[in-house]
Coordinates of C-alpha atoms in Angstrom, one line a residue:
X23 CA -25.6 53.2 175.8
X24 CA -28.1 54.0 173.2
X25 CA -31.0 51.8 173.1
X26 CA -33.1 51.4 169.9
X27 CA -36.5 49.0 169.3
X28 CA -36.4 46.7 166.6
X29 CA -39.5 45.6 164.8
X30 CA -39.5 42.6 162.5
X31 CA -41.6 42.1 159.7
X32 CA -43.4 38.8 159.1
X33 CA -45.4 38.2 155.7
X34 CA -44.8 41.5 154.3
X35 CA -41.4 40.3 154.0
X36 CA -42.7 37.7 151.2
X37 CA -44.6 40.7 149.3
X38 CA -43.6 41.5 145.8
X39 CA -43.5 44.8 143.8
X40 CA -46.1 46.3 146.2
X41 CA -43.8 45.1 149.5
X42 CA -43.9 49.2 149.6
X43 CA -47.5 49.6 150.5
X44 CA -47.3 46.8 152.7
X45 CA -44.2 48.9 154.0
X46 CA -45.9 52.1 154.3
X47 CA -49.3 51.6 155.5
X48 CA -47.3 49.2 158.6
X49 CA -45.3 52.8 159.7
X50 CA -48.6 54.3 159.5
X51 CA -50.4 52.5 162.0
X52 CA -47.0 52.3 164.1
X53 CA -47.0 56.1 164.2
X54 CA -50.5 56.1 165.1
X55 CA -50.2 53.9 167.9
X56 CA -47.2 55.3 169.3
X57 CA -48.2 58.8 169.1
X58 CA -49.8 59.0 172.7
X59 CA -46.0 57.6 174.0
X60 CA -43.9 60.4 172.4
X61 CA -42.0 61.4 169.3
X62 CA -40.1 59.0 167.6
X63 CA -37.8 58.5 164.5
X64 CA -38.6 55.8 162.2
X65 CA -36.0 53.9 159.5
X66 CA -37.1 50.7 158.0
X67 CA -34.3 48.6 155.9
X68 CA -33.9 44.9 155.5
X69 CA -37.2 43.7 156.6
X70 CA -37.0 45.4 160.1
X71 CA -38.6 48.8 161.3
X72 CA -35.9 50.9 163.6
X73 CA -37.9 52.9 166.0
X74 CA -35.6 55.5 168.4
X75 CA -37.0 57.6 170.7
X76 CA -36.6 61.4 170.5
X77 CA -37.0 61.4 174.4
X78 CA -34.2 60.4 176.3
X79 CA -36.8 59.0 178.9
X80 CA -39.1 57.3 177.0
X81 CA -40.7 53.9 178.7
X82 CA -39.8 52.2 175.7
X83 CA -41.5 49.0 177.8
X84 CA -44.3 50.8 177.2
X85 CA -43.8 50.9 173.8
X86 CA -42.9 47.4 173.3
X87 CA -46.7 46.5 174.3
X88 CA -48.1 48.6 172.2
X89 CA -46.4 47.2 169.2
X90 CA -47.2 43.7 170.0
X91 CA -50.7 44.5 169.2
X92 CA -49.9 46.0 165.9
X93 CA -50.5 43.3 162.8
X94 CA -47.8 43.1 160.3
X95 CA -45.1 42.6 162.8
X96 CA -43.7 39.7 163.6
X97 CA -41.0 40.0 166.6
X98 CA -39.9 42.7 168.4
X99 CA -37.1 43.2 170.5
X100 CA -34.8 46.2 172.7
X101 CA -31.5 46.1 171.1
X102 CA -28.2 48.6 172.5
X103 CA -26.9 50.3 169.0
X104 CA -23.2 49.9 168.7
X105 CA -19.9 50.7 166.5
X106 CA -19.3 48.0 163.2
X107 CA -16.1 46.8 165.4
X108 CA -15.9 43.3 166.8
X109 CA -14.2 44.8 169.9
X110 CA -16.3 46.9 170.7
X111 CA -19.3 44.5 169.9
X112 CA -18.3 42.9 172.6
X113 CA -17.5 45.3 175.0
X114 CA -21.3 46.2 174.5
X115 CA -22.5 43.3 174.7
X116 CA -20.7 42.6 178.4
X117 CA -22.3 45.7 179.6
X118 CA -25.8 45.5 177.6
X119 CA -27.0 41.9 179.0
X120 CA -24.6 41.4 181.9
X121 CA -27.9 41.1 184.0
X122 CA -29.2 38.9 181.7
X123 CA -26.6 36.7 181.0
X124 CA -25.2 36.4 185.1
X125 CA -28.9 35.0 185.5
X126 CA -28.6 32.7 182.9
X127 CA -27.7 29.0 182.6
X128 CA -27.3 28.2 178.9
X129 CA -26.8 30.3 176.0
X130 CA -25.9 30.4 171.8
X131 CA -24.9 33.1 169.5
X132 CA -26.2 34.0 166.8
X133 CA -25.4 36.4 164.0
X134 CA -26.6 38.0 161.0
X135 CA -24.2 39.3 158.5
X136 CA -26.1 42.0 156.5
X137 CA -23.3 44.0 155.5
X138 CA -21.0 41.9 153.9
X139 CA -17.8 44.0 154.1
X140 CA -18.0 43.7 158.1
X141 CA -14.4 41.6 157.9
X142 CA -15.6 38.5 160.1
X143 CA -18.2 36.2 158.8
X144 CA -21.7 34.5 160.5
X145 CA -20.0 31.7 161.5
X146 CA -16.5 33.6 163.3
X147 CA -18.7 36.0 164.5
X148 CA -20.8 33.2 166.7
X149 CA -17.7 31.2 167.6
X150 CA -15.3 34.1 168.9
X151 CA -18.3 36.2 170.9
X152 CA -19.5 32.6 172.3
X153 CA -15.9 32.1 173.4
X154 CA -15.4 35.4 174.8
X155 CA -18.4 34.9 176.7
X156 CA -17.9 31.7 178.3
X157 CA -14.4 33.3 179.5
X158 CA -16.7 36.3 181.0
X159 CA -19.2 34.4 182.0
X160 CA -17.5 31.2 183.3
X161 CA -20.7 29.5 185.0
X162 CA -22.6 29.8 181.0
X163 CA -22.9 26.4 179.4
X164 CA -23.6 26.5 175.3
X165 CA -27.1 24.9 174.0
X166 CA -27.4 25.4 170.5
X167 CA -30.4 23.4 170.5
X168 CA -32.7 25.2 173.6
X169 CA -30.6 28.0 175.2
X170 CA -32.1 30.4 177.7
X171 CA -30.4 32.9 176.5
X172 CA -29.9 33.9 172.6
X173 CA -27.2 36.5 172.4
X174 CA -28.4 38.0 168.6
X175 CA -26.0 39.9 167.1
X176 CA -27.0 42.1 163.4
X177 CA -24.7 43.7 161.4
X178 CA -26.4 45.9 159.4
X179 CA -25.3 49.0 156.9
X180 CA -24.7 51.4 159.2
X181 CA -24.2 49.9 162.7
X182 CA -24.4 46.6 164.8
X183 CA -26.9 45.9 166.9
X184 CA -26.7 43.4 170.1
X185 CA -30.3 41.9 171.4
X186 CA -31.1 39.1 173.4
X187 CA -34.8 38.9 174.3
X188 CA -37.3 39.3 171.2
X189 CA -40.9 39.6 172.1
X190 CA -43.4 37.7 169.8
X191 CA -45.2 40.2 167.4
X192 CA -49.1 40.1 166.2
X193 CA -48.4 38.6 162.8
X194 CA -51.1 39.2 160.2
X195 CA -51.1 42.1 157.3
X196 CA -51.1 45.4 158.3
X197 CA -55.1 46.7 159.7
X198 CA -56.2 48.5 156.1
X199 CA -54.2 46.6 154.0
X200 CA -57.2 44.1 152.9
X201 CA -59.7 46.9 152.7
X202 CA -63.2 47.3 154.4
X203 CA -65.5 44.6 156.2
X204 CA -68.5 45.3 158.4
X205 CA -68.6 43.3 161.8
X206 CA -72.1 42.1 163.0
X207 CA -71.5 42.2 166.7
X208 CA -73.6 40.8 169.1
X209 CA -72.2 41.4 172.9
X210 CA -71.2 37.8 172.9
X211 CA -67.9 35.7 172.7
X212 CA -67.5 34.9 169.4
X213 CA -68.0 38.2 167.3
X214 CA -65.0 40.1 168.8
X215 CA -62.7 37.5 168.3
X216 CA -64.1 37.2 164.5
X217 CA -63.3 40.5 164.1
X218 CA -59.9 40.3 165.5
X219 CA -59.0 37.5 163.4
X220 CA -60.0 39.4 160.4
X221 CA -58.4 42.4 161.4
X222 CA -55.4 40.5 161.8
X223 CA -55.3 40.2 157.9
X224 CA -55.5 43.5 156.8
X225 CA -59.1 43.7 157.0
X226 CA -60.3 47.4 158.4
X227 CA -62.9 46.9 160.5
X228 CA -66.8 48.4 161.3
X229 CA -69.4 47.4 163.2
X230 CA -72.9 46.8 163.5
X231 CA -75.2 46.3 166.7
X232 CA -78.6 45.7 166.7
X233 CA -81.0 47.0 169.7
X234 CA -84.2 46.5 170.6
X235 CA -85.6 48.2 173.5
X236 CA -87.3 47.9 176.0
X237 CA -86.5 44.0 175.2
X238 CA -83.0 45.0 175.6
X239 CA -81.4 47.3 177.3
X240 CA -79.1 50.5 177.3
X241 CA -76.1 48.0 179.5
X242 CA -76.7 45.5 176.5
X243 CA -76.1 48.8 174.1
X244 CA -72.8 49.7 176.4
X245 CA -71.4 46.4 177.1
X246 CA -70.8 46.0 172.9
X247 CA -69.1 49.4 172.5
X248 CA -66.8 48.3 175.3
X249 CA -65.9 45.2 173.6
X250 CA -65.3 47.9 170.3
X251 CA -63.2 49.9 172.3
X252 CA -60.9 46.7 173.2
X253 CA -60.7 45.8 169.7
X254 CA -59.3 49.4 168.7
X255 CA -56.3 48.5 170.4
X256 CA -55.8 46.1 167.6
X257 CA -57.8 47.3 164.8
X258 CA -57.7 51.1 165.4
X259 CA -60.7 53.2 165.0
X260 CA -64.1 51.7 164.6
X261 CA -67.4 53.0 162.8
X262 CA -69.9 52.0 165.3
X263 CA -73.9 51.9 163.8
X264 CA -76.4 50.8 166.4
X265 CA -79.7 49.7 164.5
X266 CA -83.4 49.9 165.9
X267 CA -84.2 46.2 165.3
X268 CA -87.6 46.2 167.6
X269 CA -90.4 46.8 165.4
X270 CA -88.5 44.3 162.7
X271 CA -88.4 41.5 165.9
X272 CA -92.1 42.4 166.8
X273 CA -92.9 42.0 162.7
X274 CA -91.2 38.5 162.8
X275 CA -93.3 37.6 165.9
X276 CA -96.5 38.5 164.4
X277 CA -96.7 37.5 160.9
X278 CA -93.9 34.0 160.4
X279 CA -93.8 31.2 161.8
X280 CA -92.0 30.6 165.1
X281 CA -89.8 27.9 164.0
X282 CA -88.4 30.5 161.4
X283 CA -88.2 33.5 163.7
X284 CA -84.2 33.4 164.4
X285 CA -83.1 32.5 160.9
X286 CA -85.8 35.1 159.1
X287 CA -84.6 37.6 161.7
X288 CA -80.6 36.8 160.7
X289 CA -81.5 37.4 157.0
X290 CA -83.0 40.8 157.6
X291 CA -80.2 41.5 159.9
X292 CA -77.7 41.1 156.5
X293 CA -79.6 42.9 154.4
X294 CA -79.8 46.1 156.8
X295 CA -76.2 45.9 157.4
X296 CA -75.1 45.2 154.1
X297 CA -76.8 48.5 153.1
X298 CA -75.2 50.2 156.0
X299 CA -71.8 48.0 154.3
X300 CA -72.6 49.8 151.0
X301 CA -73.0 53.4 152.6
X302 CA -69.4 53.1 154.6
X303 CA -67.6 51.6 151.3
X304 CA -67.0 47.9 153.2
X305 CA -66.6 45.4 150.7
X306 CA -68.1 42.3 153.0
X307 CA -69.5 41.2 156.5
X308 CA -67.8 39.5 159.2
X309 CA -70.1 37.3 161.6
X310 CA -68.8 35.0 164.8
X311 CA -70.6 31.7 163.7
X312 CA -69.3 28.5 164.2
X313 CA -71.0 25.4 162.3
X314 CA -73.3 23.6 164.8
X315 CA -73.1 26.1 167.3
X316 CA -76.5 27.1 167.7
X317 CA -79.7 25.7 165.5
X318 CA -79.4 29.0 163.2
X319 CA -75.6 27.9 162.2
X320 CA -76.2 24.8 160.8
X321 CA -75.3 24.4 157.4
X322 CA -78.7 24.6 156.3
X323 CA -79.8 27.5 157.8
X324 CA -76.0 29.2 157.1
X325 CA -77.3 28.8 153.2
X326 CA -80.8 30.3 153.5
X327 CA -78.7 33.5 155.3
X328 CA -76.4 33.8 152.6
X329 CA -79.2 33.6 150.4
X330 CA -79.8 37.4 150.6
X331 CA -76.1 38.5 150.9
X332 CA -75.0 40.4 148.2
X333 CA -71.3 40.9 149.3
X334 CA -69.1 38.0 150.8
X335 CA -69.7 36.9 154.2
X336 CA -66.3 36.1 156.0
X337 CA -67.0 33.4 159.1
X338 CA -63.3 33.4 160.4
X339 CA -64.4 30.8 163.7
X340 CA -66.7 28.7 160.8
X341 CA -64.4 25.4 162.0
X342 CA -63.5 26.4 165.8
X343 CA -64.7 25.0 168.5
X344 CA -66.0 26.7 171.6
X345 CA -62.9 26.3 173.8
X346 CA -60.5 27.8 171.1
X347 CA -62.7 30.6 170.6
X348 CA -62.6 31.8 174.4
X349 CA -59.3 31.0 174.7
X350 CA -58.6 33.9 172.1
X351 CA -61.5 36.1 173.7
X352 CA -59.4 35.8 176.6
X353 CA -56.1 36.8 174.8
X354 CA -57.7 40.0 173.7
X355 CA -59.1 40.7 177.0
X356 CA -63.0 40.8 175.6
X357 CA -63.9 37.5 177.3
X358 CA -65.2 39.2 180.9
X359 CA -67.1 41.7 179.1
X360 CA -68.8 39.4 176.7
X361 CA -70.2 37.0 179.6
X362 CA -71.5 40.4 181.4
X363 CA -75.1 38.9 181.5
X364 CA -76.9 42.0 179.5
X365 CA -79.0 40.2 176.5
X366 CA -78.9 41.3 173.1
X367 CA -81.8 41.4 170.5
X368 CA -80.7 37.5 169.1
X369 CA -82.4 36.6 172.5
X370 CA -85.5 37.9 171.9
X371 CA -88.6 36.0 170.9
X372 CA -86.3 33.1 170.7
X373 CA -88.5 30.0 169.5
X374 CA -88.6 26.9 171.4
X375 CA -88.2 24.5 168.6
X376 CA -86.0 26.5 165.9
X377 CA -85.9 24.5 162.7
X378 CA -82.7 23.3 162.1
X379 CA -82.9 22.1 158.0
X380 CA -84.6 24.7 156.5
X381 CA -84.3 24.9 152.6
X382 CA -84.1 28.1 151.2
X383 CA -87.5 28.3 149.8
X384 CA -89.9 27.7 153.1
X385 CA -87.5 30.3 154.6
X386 CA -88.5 33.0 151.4
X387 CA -92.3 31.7 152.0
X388 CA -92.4 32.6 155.7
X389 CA -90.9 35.6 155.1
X390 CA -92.6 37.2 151.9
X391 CA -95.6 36.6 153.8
X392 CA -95.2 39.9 155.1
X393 CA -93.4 43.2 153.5
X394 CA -90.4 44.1 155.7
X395 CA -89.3 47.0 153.2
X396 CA -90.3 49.8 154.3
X397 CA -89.5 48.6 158.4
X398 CA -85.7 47.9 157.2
X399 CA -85.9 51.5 155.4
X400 CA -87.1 53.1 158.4
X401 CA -84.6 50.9 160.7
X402 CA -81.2 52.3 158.4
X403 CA -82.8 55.9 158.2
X404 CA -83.1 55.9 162.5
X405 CA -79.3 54.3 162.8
X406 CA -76.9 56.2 165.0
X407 CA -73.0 55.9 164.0
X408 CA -70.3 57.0 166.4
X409 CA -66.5 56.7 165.9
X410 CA -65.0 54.5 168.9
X411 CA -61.5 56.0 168.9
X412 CA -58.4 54.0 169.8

């Protein structure tokens, strides 16, 4: 019996006149993913993407993983392709989820009439295949309210297709869809899942890491393009920049005042990486912080950052709390890498008594005390970039 994937859209189904970019640029970065699995054909109609393999033994399992990380879709399912005739339908269907359905103890129909010139409507359709199961399948009980079992039946332009167990998709806007962010990432919890959850609306993703040896080190450096690599498999390739940051730190240190070392040290970090933003056409910054979290994401000191950004600043976890934030980290797979205890350069020189209400102008004071241009010059200029593949 041939066997065909389904893939449902979810918002792109709203879209207007430009539902075909939304359209396109989704088979794109289906293609892309699937490439490494075999060659497949690909026919999208009616808000669904029909993906057949070309390979005869294709793990199509396999394949239905790798498009549940893929944003824009909403549902996927395995579905047995099958002749417009109501006969026949359910002749395929008996054969097609026999396992599934002996197993089961409740079970509805339902049906989706696409082609209106199939003869039987929604309604008959669900009524006659629900009785003809029952009378196959005498030990099946109907729950139209919480089956085990949905037996789906599509009739679409040019066949019918029988599914009973959909997978749920990624959601979101296709990864590219939004345009161009640049992710400050850290090594800790909170940064991956920030860029996830941007990702997840169209947002194409790079990513910035600040380093400063010997105060950190080369597993700190490692441990952060691992939790990039994780993230490709949602947001496909990455544009990694790893910035010198330890003569900047060791400026800090010397010439401001301790209280003001973390948040002085955040705003140099957004204005080296919205130059490196610039220079890879991103169009804003994504950071992990969460209000309250730490003393340097208090509102307060949240304004006297923003005071030097140029570009918008996306905090996707602003109103999460710690426990909803790992619980993502976990679904993603990046929360045992990001408690690897390797420090990154926000730990260093950390002050014992941060202030927590800073206004915007002591912060400018402290820090035009000393000229950091030509260090954050130097800092871009001595970046590396490598492109952390999917």
């Amino acid at each position: 019996m041939k066997e065909i994937i389904l893939a449902k859209y979810g918002e792109i189904a709203l879209k207007g006149l430009n539902k075909n970019t939304f359209e396109d640029l989704l088979i794109k970065n289906i293609k892309r993913r699937l490439k490494p699995l075999g060659n497949f054909d690909y026919v999208r109609q009616q808000s669904t993407i029909y993906i057949q393999s070309a390979d005869e033994n294709a793990d199509l399992d396999m394949v239905m993983d790798k498009l549940a990380t893929v944003f824009g879709v909403a549902a996927i399912c395995k579905a047995a392709v099958l002749e417009k005739d109501f006969e026949k339908i359910c002749s395929g269907v008996y054969e097609y989820l026999e396992d599934t359905l002996t197993y089961a103890r409740t079970f509805k129909v339902e049906a989706k009439r696409a082609d209106k010139r199939f003869p039987m409507k929604s309604p008959e359709i669900c009524m006659e295949l629900g009785g003809r199961l029952l009378e196959k399948f005498p030990h099946l009980k109907v729950d139209v309210k919480n089956p085990e079992i949905t037996v789906t039946v599509e009739i679409r332009d040019t066949n019918a297709y029988v599914h009973a167990v959909k997978i749920q998709g990624a959601g979101g806007l296709p990864v590219g869809s939004s345009g161009k962010a640049m992710l400050l990432v850290s090594g800790g919890i909170d940064s991956p899942v920030a860029g996830y959850m941007m990702a997840k609306r169209g947002i194409h993703i790079s990513a910035v890491h600040f380093v400063s040896p010997p105060y950190t080190s080369e597993r700190a450096r490692i441990k952060v393009e691992q939790l990039c690599e994780k993230l490709t498999g949602y947001c496909g390739n990455i544009a990694f920049f790893c910035v010198p940051f330890t003569e900047i730190q060791e400026a800090i240190k010397d010439n401001c005042p301790e209280e003001y070392f973390t948040i002085i040290m955040r705003r140099l970090m957004m204005e080296i990486a919205q130059k490196l933003a610039d220079k890879d056409d991103c169009l804003a910054l994504i950071t992990g912080e969460s209000v309250g979290q730490v003393a340097s994401q208090t509102l307060k000191a949240i304004a006297c950052t923003d005071a030097v950004c140029r570009m918008p600043v996306f905090r996707p976890l602003i109103g999460m709390d710690k426990t909803e934030i790992v619980a993502i980290s976990r679904k993603i797979d990046t929360f045992d890498i990001s408690i690897q205890p390797y420090e990154d350069c926000c730990t260093v020189f950390t002050p014992k008594h941060p202030k927590t209400k800073p206004s915007v102008e002591e912060i400018e004071n402290a820090q035009n005390a000393f000229d950091f241009s030509e260090m954050i010059k130097k800092a871009i200029e001595e970046t590396e970039m490598k492109l952390i593949k999917l």
